[in-house]
JSON list of C-alpha atoms in Angstrom, two decimals:
[
{"chain": "A", "resi": 1, "resn": "MET", "atom": "CA", "xyz": [109.84, 79.09, 155.64]},
{"chain": "A", "resi": 2, "resn": "LYS", "atom": "CA", "xyz": [106.31, 77.90, 153.88]},
{"chain": "A", "resi": 3, "resn": "ILE", "atom": "CA", "xyz": [105.73, 81.92, 152.78]},
{"chain": "A", "resi": 4, "resn": "ILE", "atom": "CA", "xyz": [109.25, 81.69, 151.09]},
{"chain": "A", "resi": 5, "resn": "ARG", "atom": "CA", "xyz": [108.56, 78.77, 149.41]},
{"chain": "A", "resi": 6, "resn": "GLN", "atom": "CA", "xyz": [104.90, 79.89, 147.85]},
{"chain": "A", "resi": 7, "resn": "PHE", "atom": "CA", "xyz": [106.08, 83.50, 146.85]},
{"chain": "A", "resi": 8, "resn": "PRO", "atom": "CA", "xyz": [106.78, 82.28, 143.48]},
{"chain": "A", "resi": 9, "resn": "LYS", "atom": "CA", "xyz": [104.06, 81.09, 143.04]},
{"chain": "A", "resi": 10, "resn": "ILE", "atom": "CA", "xyz": [101.75, 83.35, 144.12]},
{"chain": "A", "resi": 11, "resn": "LEU", "atom": "CA", "xyz": [103.76, 86.14, 142.38]},
{"chain": "A", "resi": 12, "resn": "LEU", "atom": "CA", "xyz": [103.16, 83.84, 139.06]},
{"chain": "A", "resi": 13, "resn": "ILE", "atom": "CA", "xyz": [99.65, 83.42, 139.78]},
{"chain": "A", "resi": 14, "resn": "ALA", "atom": "CA", "xyz": [99.09, 87.48, 139.90]},
{"chain": "A", "resi": 15, "resn": "ILE", "atom": "CA", "xyz": [101.03, 88.32, 137.07]},
{"chain": "A", "resi": 16, "resn": "PHE", "atom": "CA", "xyz": [99.20, 85.80, 134.96]},
{"chain": "A", "resi": 17, "resn": "LEU", "atom": "CA", "xyz": [95.77, 87.37, 136.34]},
{"chain": "A", "resi": 18, "resn": "SER", "atom": "CA", "xyz": [96.84, 90.95, 135.71]},
{"chain": "A", "resi": 19, "resn": "SER", "atom": "CA", "xyz": [98.03, 89.95, 132.08]},
{"chain": "A", "resi": 20, "resn": "CYS", "atom": "CA", "xyz": [94.04, 88.36, 131.70]},
{"chain": "A", "resi": 21, "resn": "ARG", "atom": "CA", "xyz": [92.63, 91.54, 132.39]},
{"chain": "A", "resi": 22, "resn": "THR", "atom": "CA", "xyz": [95.23, 93.27, 130.22]},
{"chain": "A", "resi": 23, "resn": "SER", "atom": "CA", "xyz": [94.00, 91.32, 127.21]},
{"chain": "A", "resi": 24, "resn": "THR", "atom": "CA", "xyz": [90.48, 91.83, 127.48]},
{"chain": "A", "resi": 25, "resn": "ASN", "atom": "CA", "xyz": [90.69, 95.54, 127.29]},
{"chain": "A", "resi": 26, "resn": "LYS", "atom": "CA", "xyz": [92.49, 95.01, 124.17]},
{"chain": "A", "resi": 27, "resn": "ASP", "atom": "CA", "xyz": [89.98, 92.96, 122.81]},
{"chain": "A", "resi": 28, "resn": "ASN", "atom": "CA", "xyz": [87.13, 96.01, 122.98]},
{"chain": "A", "resi": 29, "resn": "SER", "atom": "CA", "xyz": [89.67, 98.46, 121.57]},
{"chain": "A", "resi": 30, "resn": "ILE", "atom": "CA", "xyz": [89.86, 96.35, 118.55]},
{"chain": "A", "resi": 31, "resn": "LYS", "atom": "CA", "xyz": [85.97, 95.62, 118.49]},
{"chain": "A", "resi": 32, "resn": "ASN", "atom": "CA", "xyz": [85.77, 99.34, 118.42]},
{"chain": "A", "resi": 33, "resn": "LEU", "atom": "CA", "xyz": [88.59, 99.83, 116.17]},
{"chain": "A", "resi": 34, "resn": "GLU", "atom": "CA", "xyz": [86.82, 97.66, 113.35]},
{"chain": "A", "resi": 35, "resn": "THR", "atom": "CA", "xyz": [83.81, 99.53, 113.84]},
{"chain": "A", "resi": 36, "resn": "ASN", "atom": "CA", "xyz": [85.12, 102.55, 113.24]},
{"chain": "A", "resi": 37, "resn": "ILE", "atom": "CA", "xyz": [86.97, 101.40, 110.36]},
{"chain": "A", "resi": 38, "resn": "ASN", "atom": "CA", "xyz": [83.56, 99.91, 108.65]},
{"chain": "A", "resi": 39, "resn": "GLU", "atom": "CA", "xyz": [82.12, 103.28, 109.10]},
{"chain": "A", "resi": 40, "resn": "PHE", "atom": "CA", "xyz": [84.90, 105.07, 107.25]},
{"chain": "A", "resi": 41, "resn": "SER", "atom": "CA", "xyz": [85.17, 102.36, 104.53]},
{"chain": "A", "resi": 42, "resn": "ASN", "atom": "CA", "xyz": [81.16, 103.34, 103.75]},
{"chain": "A", "resi": 43, "resn": "SER", "atom": "CA", "xyz": [81.78, 106.70, 103.34]},
{"chain": "A", "resi": 44, "resn": "GLU", "atom": "CA", "xyz": [84.58, 106.21, 100.53]},
{"chain": "A", "resi": 45, "resn": "LYS", "atom": "CA", "xyz": [84.05, 106.61, 97.08]},
{"chain": "A", "resi": 46, "resn": "LYS", "atom": "CA", "xyz": [84.64, 103.16, 94.99]},
{"chain": "A", "resi": 47, "resn": "ARG", "atom": "CA", "xyz": [87.54, 102.98, 92.73]},
{"chain": "A", "resi": 48, "resn": "MET", "atom": "CA", "xyz": [88.18, 100.70, 89.73]},
{"chain": "A", "resi": 49, "resn": "GLU", "atom": "CA", "xyz": [91.28, 100.51, 87.05]},
{"chain": "A", "resi": 50, "resn": "ILE", "atom": "CA", "xyz": [89.91, 98.86, 83.54]},
{"chain": "A", "resi": 51, "resn": "LYS", "atom": "CA", "xyz": [91.37, 97.74, 80.38]},
{"chain": "A", "resi": 52, "resn": "PHE", "atom": "CA", "xyz": [90.22, 97.60, 77.15]},
{"chain": "A", "resi": 53, "resn": "SER", "atom": "CA", "xyz": [92.35, 96.49, 74.35]},
{"chain": "A", "resi": 54, "resn": "CYS", "atom": "CA", "xyz": [92.62, 96.05, 70.61]},
{"chain": "A", "resi": 55, "resn": "GLY", "atom": "CA", "xyz": [89.83, 97.92, 69.82]},
{"chain": "A", "resi": 56, "resn": "GLU", "atom": "CA", "xyz": [87.24, 96.74, 72.04]},
{"chain": "A", "resi": 57, "resn": "ASP", "atom": "CA", "xyz": [85.64, 99.44, 74.31]},
{"chain": "A", "resi": 58, "resn": "GLY", "atom": "CA", "xyz": [82.80, 99.15, 76.83]},
{"chain": "A", "resi": 59, "resn": "ILE", "atom": "CA", "xyz": [83.67, 102.16, 78.66]},
{"chain": "A", "resi": 60, "resn": "SER", "atom": "CA", "xyz": [79.78, 103.49, 78.29]},
{"chain": "A", "resi": 61, "resn": "GLU", "atom": "CA", "xyz": [78.20, 100.30, 80.25]},
{"chain": "A", "resi": 62, "resn": "TYR", "atom": "CA", "xyz": [80.13, 102.23, 83.36]},
{"chain": "A", "resi": 63, "resn": "LEU", "atom": "CA", "xyz": [79.43, 105.51, 82.22]},
{"chain": "A", "resi": 64, "resn": "ASP", "atom": "CA", "xyz": [75.69, 104.79, 82.60]},
{"chain": "A", "resi": 65, "resn": "ASP", "atom": "CA", "xyz": [75.78, 102.70, 85.96]},
{"chain": "A", "resi": 66, "resn": "GLY", "atom": "CA", "xyz": [77.14, 106.07, 87.35]},
{"chain": "A", "resi": 67, "resn": "TRP", "atom": "CA", "xyz": [80.86, 105.83, 87.21]},
{"chain": "A", "resi": 68, "resn": "ASN", "atom": "CA", "xyz": [83.33, 109.06, 86.41]},
{"chain": "A", "resi": 69, "resn": "ILE", "atom": "CA", "xyz": [86.78, 108.42, 84.21]},
{"chain": "A", "resi": 70, "resn": "LEU", "atom": "CA", "xyz": [89.67, 110.04, 87.14]},
{"chain": "A", "resi": 71, "resn": "LYS", "atom": "CA", "xyz": [92.28, 109.47, 85.02]},
{"chain": "A", "resi": 72, "resn": "GLU", "atom": "CA", "xyz": [92.91, 108.01, 80.87]},
{"chain": "A", "resi": 73, "resn": "ASP", "atom": "CA", "xyz": [95.92, 106.44, 79.47]},
{"chain": "A", "resi": 74, "resn": "SER", "atom": "CA", "xyz": [96.58, 104.65, 76.19]},
{"chain": "A", "resi": 75, "resn": "GLN", "atom": "CA", "xyz": [99.38, 102.71, 75.30]},
{"chain": "A", "resi": 76, "resn": "GLU", "atom": "CA", "xyz": [100.79, 100.50, 72.28]},
{"chain": "A", "resi": 77, "resn": "LYS", "atom": "CA", "xyz": [99.83, 96.70, 72.98]},
{"chain": "A", "resi": 78, "resn": "ILE", "atom": "CA", "xyz": [100.56, 93.57, 70.62]},
{"chain": "A", "resi": 79, "resn": "CYS", "atom": "CA", "xyz": [96.99, 92.28, 69.41]},
{"chain": "A", "resi": 80, "resn": "THR", "atom": "CA", "xyz": [97.58, 88.94, 67.66]},
{"chain": "A", "resi": 81, "resn": "TRP", "atom": "CA", "xyz": [101.43, 87.27, 66.66]},
{"chain": "A", "resi": 82, "resn": "LYS", "atom": "CA", "xyz": [102.14, 85.28, 63.44]},
{"chain": "A", "resi": 83, "resn": "SER", "atom": "CA", "xyz": [104.63, 82.94, 62.46]},
{"chain": "A", "resi": 84, "resn": "VAL", "atom": "CA", "xyz": [107.30, 83.25, 59.83]},
{"chain": "A", "resi": 85, "resn": "PRO", "atom": "CA", "xyz": [109.84, 81.18, 58.82]},
{"chain": "A", "resi": 86, "resn": "ALA", "atom": "CA", "xyz": [113.34, 82.61, 60.33]},
{"chain": "A", "resi": 87, "resn": "THR", "atom": "CA", "xyz": [115.39, 82.40, 56.58]},
{"chain": "A", "resi": 88, "resn": "LYS", "atom": "CA", "xyz": [114.21, 81.76, 52.71]},
{"chain": "A", "resi": 89, "resn": "ASP", "atom": "CA", "xyz": [114.76, 78.00, 52.58]},
{"chain": "A", "resi": 90, "resn": "CYS", "atom": "CA", "xyz": [113.28, 77.29, 55.87]},
{"chain": "A", "resi": 91, "resn": "ASN", "atom": "CA", "xyz": [110.57, 74.87, 55.38]},
{"chain": "A", "resi": 92, "resn": "MET", "atom": "CA", "xyz": [108.67, 75.14, 59.06]},
{"chain": "A", "resi": 93, "resn": "GLU", "atom": "CA", "xyz": [106.89, 71.99, 58.75]},
{"chain": "A", "resi": 94, "resn": "LYS", "atom": "CA", "xyz": [109.58, 69.72, 58.84]},
{"chain": "A", "resi": 95, "resn": "ASP", "atom": "CA", "xyz": [112.46, 71.94, 60.65]},
{"chain": "A", "resi": 96, "resn": "LYS", "atom": "CA", "xyz": [110.29, 73.65, 63.55]},
{"chain": "A", "resi": 97, "resn": "GLY", "atom": "CA", "xyz": [113.59, 75.58, 64.77]},
{"chain": "A", "resi": 98, "resn": "CYS", "atom": "CA", "xyz": [113.46, 77.66, 62.11]},
{"chain": "A", "resi": 99, "resn": "LYS", "atom": "CA", "xyz": [109.84, 79.11, 62.89]},
{"chain": "A", "resi": 100, "resn": "ILE", "atom": "CA", "xyz": [109.94, 82.45, 64.77]},
{"chain": "A", "resi": 101, "resn": "THR", "atom": "CA", "xyz": [106.76, 84.39, 66.03]},
{"chain": "A", "resi": 102, "resn": "LYS", "atom": "CA", "xyz": [106.33, 88.03, 65.45]},
{"chain": "A", "resi": 103, "resn": "PRO", "atom": "CA", "xyz": [103.22, 90.76, 65.68]},
{"chain": "A", "resi": 104, "resn": "ASP", "atom": "CA", "xyz": [100.89, 90.71, 63.12]},
{"chain": "A", "resi": 105, "resn": "ARG", "atom": "CA", "xyz": [98.89, 93.19, 64.28]},
{"chain": "A", "resi": 106, "resn": "ILE", "atom": "CA", "xyz": [98.84, 96.28, 66.74]},
{"chain": "A", "resi": 107, "resn": "GLY", "atom": "CA", "xyz": [96.67, 97.94, 68.34]},
{"chain": "A", "resi": 108, "resn": "GLU", "atom": "CA", "xyz": [95.87, 100.46, 71.49]},
{"chain": "A", "resi": 109, "resn": "GLU", "atom": "CA", "xyz": [95.01, 99.14, 75.02]},
{"chain": "A", "resi": 110, "resn": "LYS", "atom": "CA", "xyz": [92.99, 102.03, 76.99]},
{"chain": "A", "resi": 111, "resn": "ILE", "atom": "CA", "xyz": [93.10, 102.22, 80.43]},
{"chain": "A", "resi": 112, "resn": "TYR", "atom": "CA", "xyz": [90.77, 104.23, 82.71]},
{"chain": "A", "resi": 113, "resn": "LEU", "atom": "CA", "xyz": [90.77, 104.84, 86.52]},
{"chain": "A", "resi": 114, "resn": "LEU", "atom": "CA", "xyz": [87.11, 104.69, 87.44]},
{"chain": "A", "resi": 115, "resn": "GLU", "atom": "CA", "xyz": [85.32, 106.60, 90.77]},
{"chain": "A", "resi": 116, "resn": "LYS", "atom": "CA", "xyz": [81.87, 106.14, 92.18]}
]
């Protein structure tokens, strides 16, 4: 009878001890995986995307630093906005509800994908 009462306790202790061993093995494999990832990432090339808009252009600094252009793209961008009256007889100083904003100057935004 005593053995039957102690059997669940022995079974529980055996399960607990065996689970500790497997978690220790998993920890070692995770550490090895992290070192492999770090070694692999050091051998990869670095990539960066930069944007210049409204007449700015600083790409030469990056090219001098050893970066190469992989892809270049450009698109229209609004550089400045201005407030104008919605109607001809609108007074913007007295009635702020009649003031609308619209694009003032439209420029170009250049997007570069760089690799080093």
